Backbone as JSON, one array per atom type, in Angstrom:
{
  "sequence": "XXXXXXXXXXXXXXXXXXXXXXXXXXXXXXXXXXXXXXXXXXXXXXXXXXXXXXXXXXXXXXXXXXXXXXXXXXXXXXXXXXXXXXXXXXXXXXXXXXXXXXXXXXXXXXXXXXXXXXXXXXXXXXXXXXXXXXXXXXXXXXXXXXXXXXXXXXXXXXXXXXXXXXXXXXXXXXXXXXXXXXXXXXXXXXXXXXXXXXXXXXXXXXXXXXXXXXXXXXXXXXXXXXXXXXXXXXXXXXXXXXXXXXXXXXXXX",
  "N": [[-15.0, -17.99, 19.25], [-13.22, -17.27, 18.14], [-11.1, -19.53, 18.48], [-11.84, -21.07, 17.37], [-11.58, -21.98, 14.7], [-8.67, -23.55, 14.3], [-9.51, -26.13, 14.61], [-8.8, -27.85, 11.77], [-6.83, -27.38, 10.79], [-4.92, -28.13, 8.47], [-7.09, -28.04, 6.37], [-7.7, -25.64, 6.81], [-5.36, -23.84, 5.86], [-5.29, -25.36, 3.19], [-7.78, -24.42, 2.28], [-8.36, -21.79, 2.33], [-8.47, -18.6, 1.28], [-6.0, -17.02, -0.69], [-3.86, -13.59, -0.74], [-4.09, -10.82, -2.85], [-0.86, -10.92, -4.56], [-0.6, -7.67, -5.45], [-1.56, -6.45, -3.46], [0.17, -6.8, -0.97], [2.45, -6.18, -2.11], [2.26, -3.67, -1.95], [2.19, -2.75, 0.76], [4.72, -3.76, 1.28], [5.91, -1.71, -0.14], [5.32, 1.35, 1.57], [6.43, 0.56, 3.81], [9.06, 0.92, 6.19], [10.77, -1.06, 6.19], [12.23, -4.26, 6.11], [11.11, -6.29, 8.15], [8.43, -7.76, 10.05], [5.75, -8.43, 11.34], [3.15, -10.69, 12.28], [-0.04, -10.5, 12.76], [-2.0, -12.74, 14.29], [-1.69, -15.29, 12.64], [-1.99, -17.7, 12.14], [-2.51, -20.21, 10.18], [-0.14, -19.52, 8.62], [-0.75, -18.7, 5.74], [-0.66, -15.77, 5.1], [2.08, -15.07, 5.84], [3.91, -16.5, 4.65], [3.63, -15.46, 2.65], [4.08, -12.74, 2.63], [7.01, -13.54, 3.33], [7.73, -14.64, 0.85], [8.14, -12.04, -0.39], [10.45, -10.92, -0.01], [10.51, -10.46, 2.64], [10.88, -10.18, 6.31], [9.32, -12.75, 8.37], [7.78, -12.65, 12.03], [5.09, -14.69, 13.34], [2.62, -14.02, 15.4], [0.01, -15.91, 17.16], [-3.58, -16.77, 18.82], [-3.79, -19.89, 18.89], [-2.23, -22.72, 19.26], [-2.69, -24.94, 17.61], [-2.65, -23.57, 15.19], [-0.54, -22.02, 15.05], [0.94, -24.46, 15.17], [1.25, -25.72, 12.65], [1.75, -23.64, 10.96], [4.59, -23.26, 11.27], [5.68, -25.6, 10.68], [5.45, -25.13, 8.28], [7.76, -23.43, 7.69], [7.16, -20.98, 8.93], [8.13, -18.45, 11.93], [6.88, -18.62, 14.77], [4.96, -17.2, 17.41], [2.92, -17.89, 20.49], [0.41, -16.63, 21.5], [-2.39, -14.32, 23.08], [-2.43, -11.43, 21.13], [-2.6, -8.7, 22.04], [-1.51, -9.25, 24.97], [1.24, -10.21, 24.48], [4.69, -10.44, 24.66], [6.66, -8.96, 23.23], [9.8, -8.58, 23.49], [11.81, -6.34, 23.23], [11.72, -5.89, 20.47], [11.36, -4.75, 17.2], [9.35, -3.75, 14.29], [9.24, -3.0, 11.39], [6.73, -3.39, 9.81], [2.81, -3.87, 11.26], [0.75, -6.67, 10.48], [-2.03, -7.69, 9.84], [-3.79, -10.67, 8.49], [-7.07, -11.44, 8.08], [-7.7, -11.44, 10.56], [-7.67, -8.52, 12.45], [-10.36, -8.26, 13.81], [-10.63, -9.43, 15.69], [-9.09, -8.74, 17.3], [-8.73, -6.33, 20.42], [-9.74, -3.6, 19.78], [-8.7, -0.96, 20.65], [-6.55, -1.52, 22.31], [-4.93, -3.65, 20.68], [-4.17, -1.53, 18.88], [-2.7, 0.07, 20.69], [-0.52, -1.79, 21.54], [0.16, -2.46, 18.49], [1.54, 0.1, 18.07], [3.39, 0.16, 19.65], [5.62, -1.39, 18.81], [6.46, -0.55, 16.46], [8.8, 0.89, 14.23], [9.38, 4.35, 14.04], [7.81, 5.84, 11.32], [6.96, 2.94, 10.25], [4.24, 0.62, 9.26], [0.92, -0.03, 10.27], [-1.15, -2.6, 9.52], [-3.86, -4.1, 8.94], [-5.71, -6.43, 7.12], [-8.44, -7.55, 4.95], [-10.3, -10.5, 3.0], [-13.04, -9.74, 1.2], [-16.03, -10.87, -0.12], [-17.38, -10.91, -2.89], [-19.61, -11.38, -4.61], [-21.35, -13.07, -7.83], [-24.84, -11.57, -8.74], [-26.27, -14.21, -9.25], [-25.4, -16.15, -7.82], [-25.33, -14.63, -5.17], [-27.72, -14.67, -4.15], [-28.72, -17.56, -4.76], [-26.79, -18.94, -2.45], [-28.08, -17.29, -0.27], [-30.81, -18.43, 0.05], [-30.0, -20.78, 0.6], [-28.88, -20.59, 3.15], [-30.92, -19.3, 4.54], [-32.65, -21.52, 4.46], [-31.21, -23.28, 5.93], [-30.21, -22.04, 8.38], [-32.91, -21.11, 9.35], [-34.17, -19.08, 11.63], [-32.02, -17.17, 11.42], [-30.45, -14.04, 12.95], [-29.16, -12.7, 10.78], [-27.82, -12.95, 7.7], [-25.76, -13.28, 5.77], [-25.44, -13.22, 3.22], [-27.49, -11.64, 2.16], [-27.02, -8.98, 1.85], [-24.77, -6.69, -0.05], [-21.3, -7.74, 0.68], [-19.2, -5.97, 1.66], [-20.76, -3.85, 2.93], [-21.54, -5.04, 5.24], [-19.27, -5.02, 6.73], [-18.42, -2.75, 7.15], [-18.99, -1.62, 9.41], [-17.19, -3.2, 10.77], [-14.56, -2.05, 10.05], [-15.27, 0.91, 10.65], [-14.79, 0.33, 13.74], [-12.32, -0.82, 13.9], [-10.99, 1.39, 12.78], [-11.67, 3.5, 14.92], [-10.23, 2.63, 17.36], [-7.59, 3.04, 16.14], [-7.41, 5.61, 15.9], [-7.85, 6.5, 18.33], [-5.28, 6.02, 19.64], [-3.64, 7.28, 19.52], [-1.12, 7.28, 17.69], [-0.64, 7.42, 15.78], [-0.35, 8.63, 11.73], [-3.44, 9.31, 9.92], [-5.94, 6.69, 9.08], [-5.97, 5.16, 6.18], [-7.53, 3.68, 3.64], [-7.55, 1.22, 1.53], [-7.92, -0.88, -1.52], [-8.11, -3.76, -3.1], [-9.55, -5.2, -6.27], [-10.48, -9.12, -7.34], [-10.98, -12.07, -8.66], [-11.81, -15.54, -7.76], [-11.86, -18.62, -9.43], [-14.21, -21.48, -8.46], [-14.91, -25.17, -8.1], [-18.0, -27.34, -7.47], [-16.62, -29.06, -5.41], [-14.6, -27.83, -4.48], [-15.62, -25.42, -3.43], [-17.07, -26.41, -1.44], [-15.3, -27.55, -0.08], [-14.34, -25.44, 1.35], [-16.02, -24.17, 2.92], [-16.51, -25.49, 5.65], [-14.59, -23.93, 6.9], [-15.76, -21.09, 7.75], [-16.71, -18.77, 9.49], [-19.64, -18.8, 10.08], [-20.11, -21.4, 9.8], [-18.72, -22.3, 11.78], [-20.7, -21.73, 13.61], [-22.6, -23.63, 13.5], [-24.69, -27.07, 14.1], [-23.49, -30.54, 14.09], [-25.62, -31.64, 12.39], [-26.51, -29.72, 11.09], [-24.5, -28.65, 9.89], [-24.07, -30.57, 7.96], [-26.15, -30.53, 6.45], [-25.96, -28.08, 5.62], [-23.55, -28.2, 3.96], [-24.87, -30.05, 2.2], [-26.91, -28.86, 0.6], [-25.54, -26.68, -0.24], [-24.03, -27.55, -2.34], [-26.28, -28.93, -4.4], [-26.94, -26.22, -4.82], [-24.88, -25.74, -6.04], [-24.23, -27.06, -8.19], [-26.97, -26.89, -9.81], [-26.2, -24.43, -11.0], [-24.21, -25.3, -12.65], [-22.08, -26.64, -11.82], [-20.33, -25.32, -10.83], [-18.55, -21.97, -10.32], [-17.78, -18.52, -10.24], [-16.49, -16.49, -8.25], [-16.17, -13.27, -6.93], [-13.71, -10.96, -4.95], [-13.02, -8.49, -2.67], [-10.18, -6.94, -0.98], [-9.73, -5.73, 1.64], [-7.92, -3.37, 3.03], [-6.46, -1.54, 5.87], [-4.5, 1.26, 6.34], [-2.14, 2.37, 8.19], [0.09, 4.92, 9.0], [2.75, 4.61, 11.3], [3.77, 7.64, 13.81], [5.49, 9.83, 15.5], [8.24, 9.45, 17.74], [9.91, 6.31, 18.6]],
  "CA": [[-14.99, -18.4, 17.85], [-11.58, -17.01, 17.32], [-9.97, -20.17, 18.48], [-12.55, -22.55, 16.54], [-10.68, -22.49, 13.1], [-7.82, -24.56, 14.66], [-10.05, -27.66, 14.51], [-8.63, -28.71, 11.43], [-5.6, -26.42, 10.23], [-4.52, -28.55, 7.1], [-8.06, -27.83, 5.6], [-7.89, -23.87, 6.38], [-4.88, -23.52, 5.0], [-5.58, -25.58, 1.84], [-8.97, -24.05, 0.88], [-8.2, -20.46, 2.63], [-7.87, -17.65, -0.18], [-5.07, -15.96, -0.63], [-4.06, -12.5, -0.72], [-3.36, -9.86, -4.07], [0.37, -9.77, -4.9], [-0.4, -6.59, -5.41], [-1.61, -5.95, -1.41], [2.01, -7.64, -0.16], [3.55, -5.3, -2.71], [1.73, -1.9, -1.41], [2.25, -2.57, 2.47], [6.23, -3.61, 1.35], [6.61, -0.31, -0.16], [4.95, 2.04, 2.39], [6.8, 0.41, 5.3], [10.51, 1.41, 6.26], [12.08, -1.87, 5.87], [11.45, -5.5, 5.46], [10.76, -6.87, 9.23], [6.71, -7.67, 9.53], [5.04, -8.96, 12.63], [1.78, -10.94, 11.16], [-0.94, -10.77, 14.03], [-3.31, -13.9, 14.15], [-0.99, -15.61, 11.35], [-3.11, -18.79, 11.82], [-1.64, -21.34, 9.32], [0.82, -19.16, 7.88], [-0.93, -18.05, 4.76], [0.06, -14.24, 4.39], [3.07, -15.07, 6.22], [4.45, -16.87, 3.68], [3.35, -14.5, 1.19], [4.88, -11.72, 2.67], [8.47, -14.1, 2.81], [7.9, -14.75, -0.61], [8.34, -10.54, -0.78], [11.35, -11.07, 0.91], [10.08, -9.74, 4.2], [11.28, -11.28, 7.21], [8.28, -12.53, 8.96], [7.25, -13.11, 12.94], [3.78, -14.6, 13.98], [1.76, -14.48, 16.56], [-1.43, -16.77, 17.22], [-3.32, -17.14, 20.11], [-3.76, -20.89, 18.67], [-1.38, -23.59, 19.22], [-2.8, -26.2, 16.35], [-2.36, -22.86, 14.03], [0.61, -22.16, 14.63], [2.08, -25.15, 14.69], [1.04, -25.9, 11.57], [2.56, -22.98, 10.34], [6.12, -23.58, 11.69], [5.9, -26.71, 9.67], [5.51, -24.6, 6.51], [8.54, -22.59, 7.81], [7.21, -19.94, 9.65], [8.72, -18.52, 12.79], [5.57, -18.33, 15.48], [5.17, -17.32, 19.11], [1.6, -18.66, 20.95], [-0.39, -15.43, 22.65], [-2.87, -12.8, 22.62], [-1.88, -10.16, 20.7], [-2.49, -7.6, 23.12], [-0.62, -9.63, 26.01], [2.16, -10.66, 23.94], [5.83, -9.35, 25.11], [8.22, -8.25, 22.41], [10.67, -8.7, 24.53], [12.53, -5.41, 22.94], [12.05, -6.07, 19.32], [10.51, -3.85, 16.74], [8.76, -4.47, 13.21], [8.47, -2.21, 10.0], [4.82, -3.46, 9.48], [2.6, -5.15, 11.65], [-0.02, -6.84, 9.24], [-2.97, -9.13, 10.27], [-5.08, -11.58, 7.54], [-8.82, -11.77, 8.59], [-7.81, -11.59, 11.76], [-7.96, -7.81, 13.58], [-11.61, -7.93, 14.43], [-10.72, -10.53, 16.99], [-8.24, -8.09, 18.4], [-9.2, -5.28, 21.1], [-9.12, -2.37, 18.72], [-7.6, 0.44, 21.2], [-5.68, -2.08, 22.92], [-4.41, -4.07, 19.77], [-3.52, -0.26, 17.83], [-1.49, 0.6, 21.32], [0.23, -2.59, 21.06], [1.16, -2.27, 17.52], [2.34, 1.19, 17.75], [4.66, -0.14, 20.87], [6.03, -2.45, 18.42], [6.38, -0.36, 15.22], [9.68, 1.82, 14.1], [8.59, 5.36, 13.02], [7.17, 5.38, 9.66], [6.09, 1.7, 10.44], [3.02, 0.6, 8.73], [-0.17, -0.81, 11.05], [-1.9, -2.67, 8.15], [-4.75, -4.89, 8.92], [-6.39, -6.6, 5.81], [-9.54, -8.58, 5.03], [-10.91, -10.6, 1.85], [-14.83, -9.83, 1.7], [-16.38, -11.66, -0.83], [-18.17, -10.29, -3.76], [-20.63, -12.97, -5.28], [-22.64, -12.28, -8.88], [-25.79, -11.9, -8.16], [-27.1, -15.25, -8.95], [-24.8, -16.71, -6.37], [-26.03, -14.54, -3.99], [-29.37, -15.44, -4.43], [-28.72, -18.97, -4.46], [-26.95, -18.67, -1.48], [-28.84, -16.78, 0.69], [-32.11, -19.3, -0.02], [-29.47, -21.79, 1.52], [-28.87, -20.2, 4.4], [-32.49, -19.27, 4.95], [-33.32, -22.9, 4.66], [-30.23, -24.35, 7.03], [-30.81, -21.39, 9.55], [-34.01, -19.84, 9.37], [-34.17, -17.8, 12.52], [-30.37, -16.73, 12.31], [-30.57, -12.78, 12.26], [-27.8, -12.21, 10.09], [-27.65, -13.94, 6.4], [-24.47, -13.15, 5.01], [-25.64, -13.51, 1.15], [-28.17, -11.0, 1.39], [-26.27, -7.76, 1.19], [-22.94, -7.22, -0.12], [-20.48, -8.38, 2.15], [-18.64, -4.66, 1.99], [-21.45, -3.25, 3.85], [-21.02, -5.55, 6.86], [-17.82, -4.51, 6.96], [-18.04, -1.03, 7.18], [-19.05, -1.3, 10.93], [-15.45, -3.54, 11.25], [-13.66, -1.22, 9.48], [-15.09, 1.77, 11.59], [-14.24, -0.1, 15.05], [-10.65, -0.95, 13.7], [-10.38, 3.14, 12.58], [-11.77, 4.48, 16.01], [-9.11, 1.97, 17.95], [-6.63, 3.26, 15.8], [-7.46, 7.21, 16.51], [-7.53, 6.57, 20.2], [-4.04, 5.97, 20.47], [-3.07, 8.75, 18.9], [0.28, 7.42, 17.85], [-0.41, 7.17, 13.89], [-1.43, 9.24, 10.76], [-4.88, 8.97, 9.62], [-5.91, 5.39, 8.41], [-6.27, 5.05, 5.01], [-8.01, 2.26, 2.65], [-6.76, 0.47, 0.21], [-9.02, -1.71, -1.83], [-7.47, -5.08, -4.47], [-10.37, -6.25, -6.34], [-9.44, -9.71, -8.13], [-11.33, -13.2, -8.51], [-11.07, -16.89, -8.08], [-13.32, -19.8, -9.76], [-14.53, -22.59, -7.58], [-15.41, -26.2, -8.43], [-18.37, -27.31, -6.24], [-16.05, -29.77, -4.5], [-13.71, -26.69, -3.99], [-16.4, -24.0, -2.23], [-17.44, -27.19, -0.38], [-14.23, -28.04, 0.94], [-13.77, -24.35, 2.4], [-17.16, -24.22, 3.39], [-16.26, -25.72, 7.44], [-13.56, -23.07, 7.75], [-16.16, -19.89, 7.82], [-17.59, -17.99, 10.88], [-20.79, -19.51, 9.66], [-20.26, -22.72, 9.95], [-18.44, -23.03, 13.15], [-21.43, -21.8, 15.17], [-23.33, -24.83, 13.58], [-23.97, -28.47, 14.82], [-22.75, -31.56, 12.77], [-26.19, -31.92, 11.39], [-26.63, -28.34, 10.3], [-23.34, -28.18, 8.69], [-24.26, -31.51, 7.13], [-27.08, -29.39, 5.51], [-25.25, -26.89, 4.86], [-22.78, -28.64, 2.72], [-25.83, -30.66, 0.98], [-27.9, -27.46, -0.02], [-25.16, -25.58, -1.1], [-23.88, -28.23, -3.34], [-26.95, -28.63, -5.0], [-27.34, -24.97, -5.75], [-23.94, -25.1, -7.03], [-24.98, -28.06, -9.18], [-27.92, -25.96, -10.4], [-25.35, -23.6, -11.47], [-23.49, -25.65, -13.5], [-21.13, -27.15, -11.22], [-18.86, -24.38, -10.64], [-18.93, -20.12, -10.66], [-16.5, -17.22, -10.35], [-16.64, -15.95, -6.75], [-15.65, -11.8, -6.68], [-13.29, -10.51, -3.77], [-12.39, -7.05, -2.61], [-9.42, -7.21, -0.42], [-9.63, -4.03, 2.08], [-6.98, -3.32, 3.89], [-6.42, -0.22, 6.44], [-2.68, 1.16, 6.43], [-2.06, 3.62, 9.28], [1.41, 5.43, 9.86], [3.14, 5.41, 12.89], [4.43, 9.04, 13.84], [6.72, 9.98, 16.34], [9.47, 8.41, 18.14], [9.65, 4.58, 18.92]],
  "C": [[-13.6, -18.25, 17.22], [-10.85, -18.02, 17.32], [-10.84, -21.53, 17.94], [-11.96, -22.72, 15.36], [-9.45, -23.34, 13.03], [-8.13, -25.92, 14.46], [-9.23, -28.25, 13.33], [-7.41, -27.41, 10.12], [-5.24, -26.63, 8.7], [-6.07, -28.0, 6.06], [-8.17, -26.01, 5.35], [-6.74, -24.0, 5.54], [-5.02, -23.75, 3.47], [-6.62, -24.86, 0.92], [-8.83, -22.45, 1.07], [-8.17, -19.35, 1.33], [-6.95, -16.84, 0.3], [-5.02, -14.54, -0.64], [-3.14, -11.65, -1.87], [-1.94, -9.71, -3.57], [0.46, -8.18, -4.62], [-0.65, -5.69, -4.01], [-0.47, -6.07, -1.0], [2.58, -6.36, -0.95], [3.49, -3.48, -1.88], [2.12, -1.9, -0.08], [3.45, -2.92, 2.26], [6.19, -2.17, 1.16], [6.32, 0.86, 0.56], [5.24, 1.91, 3.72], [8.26, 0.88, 4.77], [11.14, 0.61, 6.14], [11.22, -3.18, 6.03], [11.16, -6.26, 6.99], [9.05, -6.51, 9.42], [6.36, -8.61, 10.29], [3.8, -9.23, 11.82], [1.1, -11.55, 12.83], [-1.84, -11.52, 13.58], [-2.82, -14.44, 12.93], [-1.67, -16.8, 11.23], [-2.02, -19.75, 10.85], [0.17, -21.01, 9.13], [1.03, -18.5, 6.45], [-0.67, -16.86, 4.32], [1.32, -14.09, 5.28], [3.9, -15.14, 4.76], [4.64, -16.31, 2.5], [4.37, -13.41, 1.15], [6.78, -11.98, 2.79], [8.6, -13.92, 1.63], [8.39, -13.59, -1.22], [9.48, -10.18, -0.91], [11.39, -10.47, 2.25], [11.08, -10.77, 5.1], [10.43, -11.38, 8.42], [8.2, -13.09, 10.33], [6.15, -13.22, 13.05], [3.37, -14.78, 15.09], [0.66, -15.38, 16.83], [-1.79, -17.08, 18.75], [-3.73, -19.39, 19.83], [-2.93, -21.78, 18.4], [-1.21, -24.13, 17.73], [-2.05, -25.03, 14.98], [-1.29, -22.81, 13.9], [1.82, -23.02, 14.61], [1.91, -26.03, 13.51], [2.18, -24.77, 10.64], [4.07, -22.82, 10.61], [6.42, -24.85, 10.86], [6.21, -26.11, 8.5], [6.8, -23.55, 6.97], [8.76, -21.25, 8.93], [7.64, -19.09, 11.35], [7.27, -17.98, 13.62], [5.66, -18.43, 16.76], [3.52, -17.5, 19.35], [0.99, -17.3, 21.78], [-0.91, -14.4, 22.05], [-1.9, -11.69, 21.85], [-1.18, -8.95, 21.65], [-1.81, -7.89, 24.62], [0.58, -10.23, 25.52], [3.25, -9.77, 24.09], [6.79, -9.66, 23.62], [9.28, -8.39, 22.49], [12.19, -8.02, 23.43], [12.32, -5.38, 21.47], [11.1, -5.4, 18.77], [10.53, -4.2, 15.57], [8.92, -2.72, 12.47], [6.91, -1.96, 9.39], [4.39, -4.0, 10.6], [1.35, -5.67, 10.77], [-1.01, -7.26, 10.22], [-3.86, -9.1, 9.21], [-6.26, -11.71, 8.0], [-8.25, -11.75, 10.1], [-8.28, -9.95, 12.93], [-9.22, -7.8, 14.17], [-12.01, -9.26, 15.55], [-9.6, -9.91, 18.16], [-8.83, -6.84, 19.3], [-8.89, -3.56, 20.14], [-8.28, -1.21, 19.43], [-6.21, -0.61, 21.73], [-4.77, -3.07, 21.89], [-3.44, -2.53, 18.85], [-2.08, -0.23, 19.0], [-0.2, -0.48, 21.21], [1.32, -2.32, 19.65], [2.28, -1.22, 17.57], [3.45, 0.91, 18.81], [5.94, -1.0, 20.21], [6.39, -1.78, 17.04], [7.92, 0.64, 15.64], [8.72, 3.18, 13.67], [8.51, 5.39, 11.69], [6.77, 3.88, 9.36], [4.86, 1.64, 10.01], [1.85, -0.57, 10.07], [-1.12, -1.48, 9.92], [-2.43, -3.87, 8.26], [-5.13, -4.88, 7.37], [-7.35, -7.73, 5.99], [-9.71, -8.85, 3.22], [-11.86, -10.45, 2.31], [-14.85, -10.49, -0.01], [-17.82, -10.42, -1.43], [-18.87, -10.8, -5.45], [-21.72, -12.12, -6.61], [-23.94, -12.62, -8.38], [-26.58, -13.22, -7.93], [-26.46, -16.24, -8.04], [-25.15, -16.47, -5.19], [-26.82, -15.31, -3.12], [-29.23, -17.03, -3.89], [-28.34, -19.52, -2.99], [-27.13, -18.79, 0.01], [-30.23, -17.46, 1.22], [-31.46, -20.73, 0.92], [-29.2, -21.73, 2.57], [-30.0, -19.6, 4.98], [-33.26, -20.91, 5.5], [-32.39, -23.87, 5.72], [-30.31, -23.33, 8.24], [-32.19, -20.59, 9.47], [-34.32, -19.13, 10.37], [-32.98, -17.24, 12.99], [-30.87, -15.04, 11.93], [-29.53, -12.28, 11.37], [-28.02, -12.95, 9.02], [-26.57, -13.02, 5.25], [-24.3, -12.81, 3.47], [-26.7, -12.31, 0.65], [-27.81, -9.69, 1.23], [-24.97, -7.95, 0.69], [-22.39, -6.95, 1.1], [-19.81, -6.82, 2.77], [-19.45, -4.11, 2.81], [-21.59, -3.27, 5.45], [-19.93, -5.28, 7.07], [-17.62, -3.58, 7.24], [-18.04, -0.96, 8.68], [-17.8, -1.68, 11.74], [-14.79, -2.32, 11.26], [-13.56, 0.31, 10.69], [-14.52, 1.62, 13.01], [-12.83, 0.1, 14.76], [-9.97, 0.98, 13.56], [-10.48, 4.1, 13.67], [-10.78, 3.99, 16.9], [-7.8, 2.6, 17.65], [-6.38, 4.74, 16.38], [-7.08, 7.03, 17.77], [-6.43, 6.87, 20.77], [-3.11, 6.59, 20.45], [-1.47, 8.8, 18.58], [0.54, 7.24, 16.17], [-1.06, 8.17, 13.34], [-2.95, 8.85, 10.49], [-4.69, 7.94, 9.03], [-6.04, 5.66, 7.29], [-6.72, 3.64, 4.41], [-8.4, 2.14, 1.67], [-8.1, -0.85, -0.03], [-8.28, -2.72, -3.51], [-8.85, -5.76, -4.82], [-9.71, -7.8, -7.64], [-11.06, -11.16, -8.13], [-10.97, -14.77, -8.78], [-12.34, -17.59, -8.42], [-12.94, -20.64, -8.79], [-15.07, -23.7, -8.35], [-16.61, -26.62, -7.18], [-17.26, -28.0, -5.1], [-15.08, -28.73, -3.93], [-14.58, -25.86, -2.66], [-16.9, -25.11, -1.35], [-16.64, -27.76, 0.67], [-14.34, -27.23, 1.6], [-14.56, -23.9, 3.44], [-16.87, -24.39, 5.21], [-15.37, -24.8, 7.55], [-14.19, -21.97, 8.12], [-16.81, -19.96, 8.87], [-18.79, -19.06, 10.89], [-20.68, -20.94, 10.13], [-19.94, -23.41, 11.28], [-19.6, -22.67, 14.27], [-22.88, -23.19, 14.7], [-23.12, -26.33, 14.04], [-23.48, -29.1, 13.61], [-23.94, -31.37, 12.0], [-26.65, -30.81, 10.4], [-25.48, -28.18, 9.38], [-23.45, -29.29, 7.43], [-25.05, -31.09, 5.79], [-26.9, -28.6, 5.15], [-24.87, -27.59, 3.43], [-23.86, -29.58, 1.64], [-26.32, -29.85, 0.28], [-27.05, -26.65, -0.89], [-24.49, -26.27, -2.26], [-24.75, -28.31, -4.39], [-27.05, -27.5, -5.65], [-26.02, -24.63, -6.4], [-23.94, -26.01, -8.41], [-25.6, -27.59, -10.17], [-27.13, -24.87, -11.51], [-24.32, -23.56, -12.84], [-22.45, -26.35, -13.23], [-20.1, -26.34, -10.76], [-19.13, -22.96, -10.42], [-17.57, -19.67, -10.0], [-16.73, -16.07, -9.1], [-15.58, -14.04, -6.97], [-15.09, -11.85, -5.21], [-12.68, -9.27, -3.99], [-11.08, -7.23, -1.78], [-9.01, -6.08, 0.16], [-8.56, -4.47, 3.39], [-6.81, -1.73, 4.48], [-4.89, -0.35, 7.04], [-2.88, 2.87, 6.89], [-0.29, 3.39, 9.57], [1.98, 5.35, 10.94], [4.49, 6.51, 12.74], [4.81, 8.8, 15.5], [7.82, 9.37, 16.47], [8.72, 6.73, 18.52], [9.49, 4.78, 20.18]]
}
């Protein structure tokens, strides 16, 4: 699934959400200097962000289409696993990754980074989760009941933070393992963006969700959830948390 969001690059990036100023600002000032390796950079979206910082950013991807999309928008991008990706001598201040670590090997992605970090280097995975008023939920969750009804998982009916916690713990026991950083810590940006339906319907094909459906399920997707955004009023005010885990690296390089 990791390398299904490539299908159609110009659309992630366009409908993708961004990430709090104020996140880019906290992982600049807690690293040692402005060089910032962005694991699973995909388009280029918190690349760019973190340029904008004045960072000076390398990505990785193990997806061609992604990253050569994002070399268009500027960005400087090498093609490979994370965790098999050579360095070839060079060392980072941060290494970041956007929605992406929970596609990386958590012990074997931490040892990586820390192979790759100066001391006092920041390891600083981040995720948006999504944090819907309730009658969004609701609405939904009745849509994804009715376009999968025997999926075990429905995304809408708890908050999203909760599913996360089991990420979060994988990414924090990976990190312990390698025993080459301070304790993780996490950081939490809450912020929100409004949607038009034609907006949450565009972004709609870029989510987990959608890529394990066929054409005609996603077809139904995007009909159902239109409607209930219809119902709605045409529009609503989508909540996001924006957790990010920022681990030290100690010792020598």
């Amino acid at each position: 699934m990791a390398e299904s969001f490539g299908s159609d690059p110009d659309r992630y990036d366009r409908t993708r959400p961004r990430y709090p100023d104020a996140m880019v600002a906290a992982i600049v000032a807690a690293s040692p200097g402005l060089d910032v390796l962005d694991v699973g950079c995909g388009t280029g979206i918190s690349s760019r962000q973190f340029r904008a910082a004045g960072c000076r950013v390398l990505g990785v991807d193990v997806d061609a289409r992604m990253a050569g999309f994002a070399r268009r928008s500027g960005v400087e991008v090498e093609v490979a696993a994370f965790e098999a990706w050579d360095p070839a001598g060079r060392v980072f201040d941060a290494v970041v990754a956007g929605q992406t670590w929970h596609w990386v090997d958590p012990v074997a992605g931490a040892a990586a980074a820390a192979r790759v970090l100066r001391p006092g280097g920041r390891l600083a995975p981040f995720w948006n989760v999504f944090r819907p008023p309730p009658e969004v939920a609701r609405a939904f969750s009745a849509v994804h009941r009715k376009v999968m009804p025997g999926s075990p998982l429905d995304p809408w009916a708890a908050p999203a933070l909760d599913g996360y916690s089991t990420l979060l713990t994988r990414a924090v026991a990976g990190i312990r393992q390698v025993d080459a950083f301070g304790e993780p810590e996490q950081w939490r940006f809450d912020w929100e963006r409004s949607y038009t339906r034609d907006e949450w319907l565009d972004q709609l094909p870029t989510g987990g969700v959608a890529a394990q459906l066929s054409a005609t399920e996603l077809e139904e997707l995007l009909a159902s959830t239109g409607a209930a955004i219809d119902a709605m009023g045409g529009g609503f005010t989508m909540g996001y948390a924006t957790v990010v885990l920022a681990a030290a690296r100690t010792g020598p390089a």
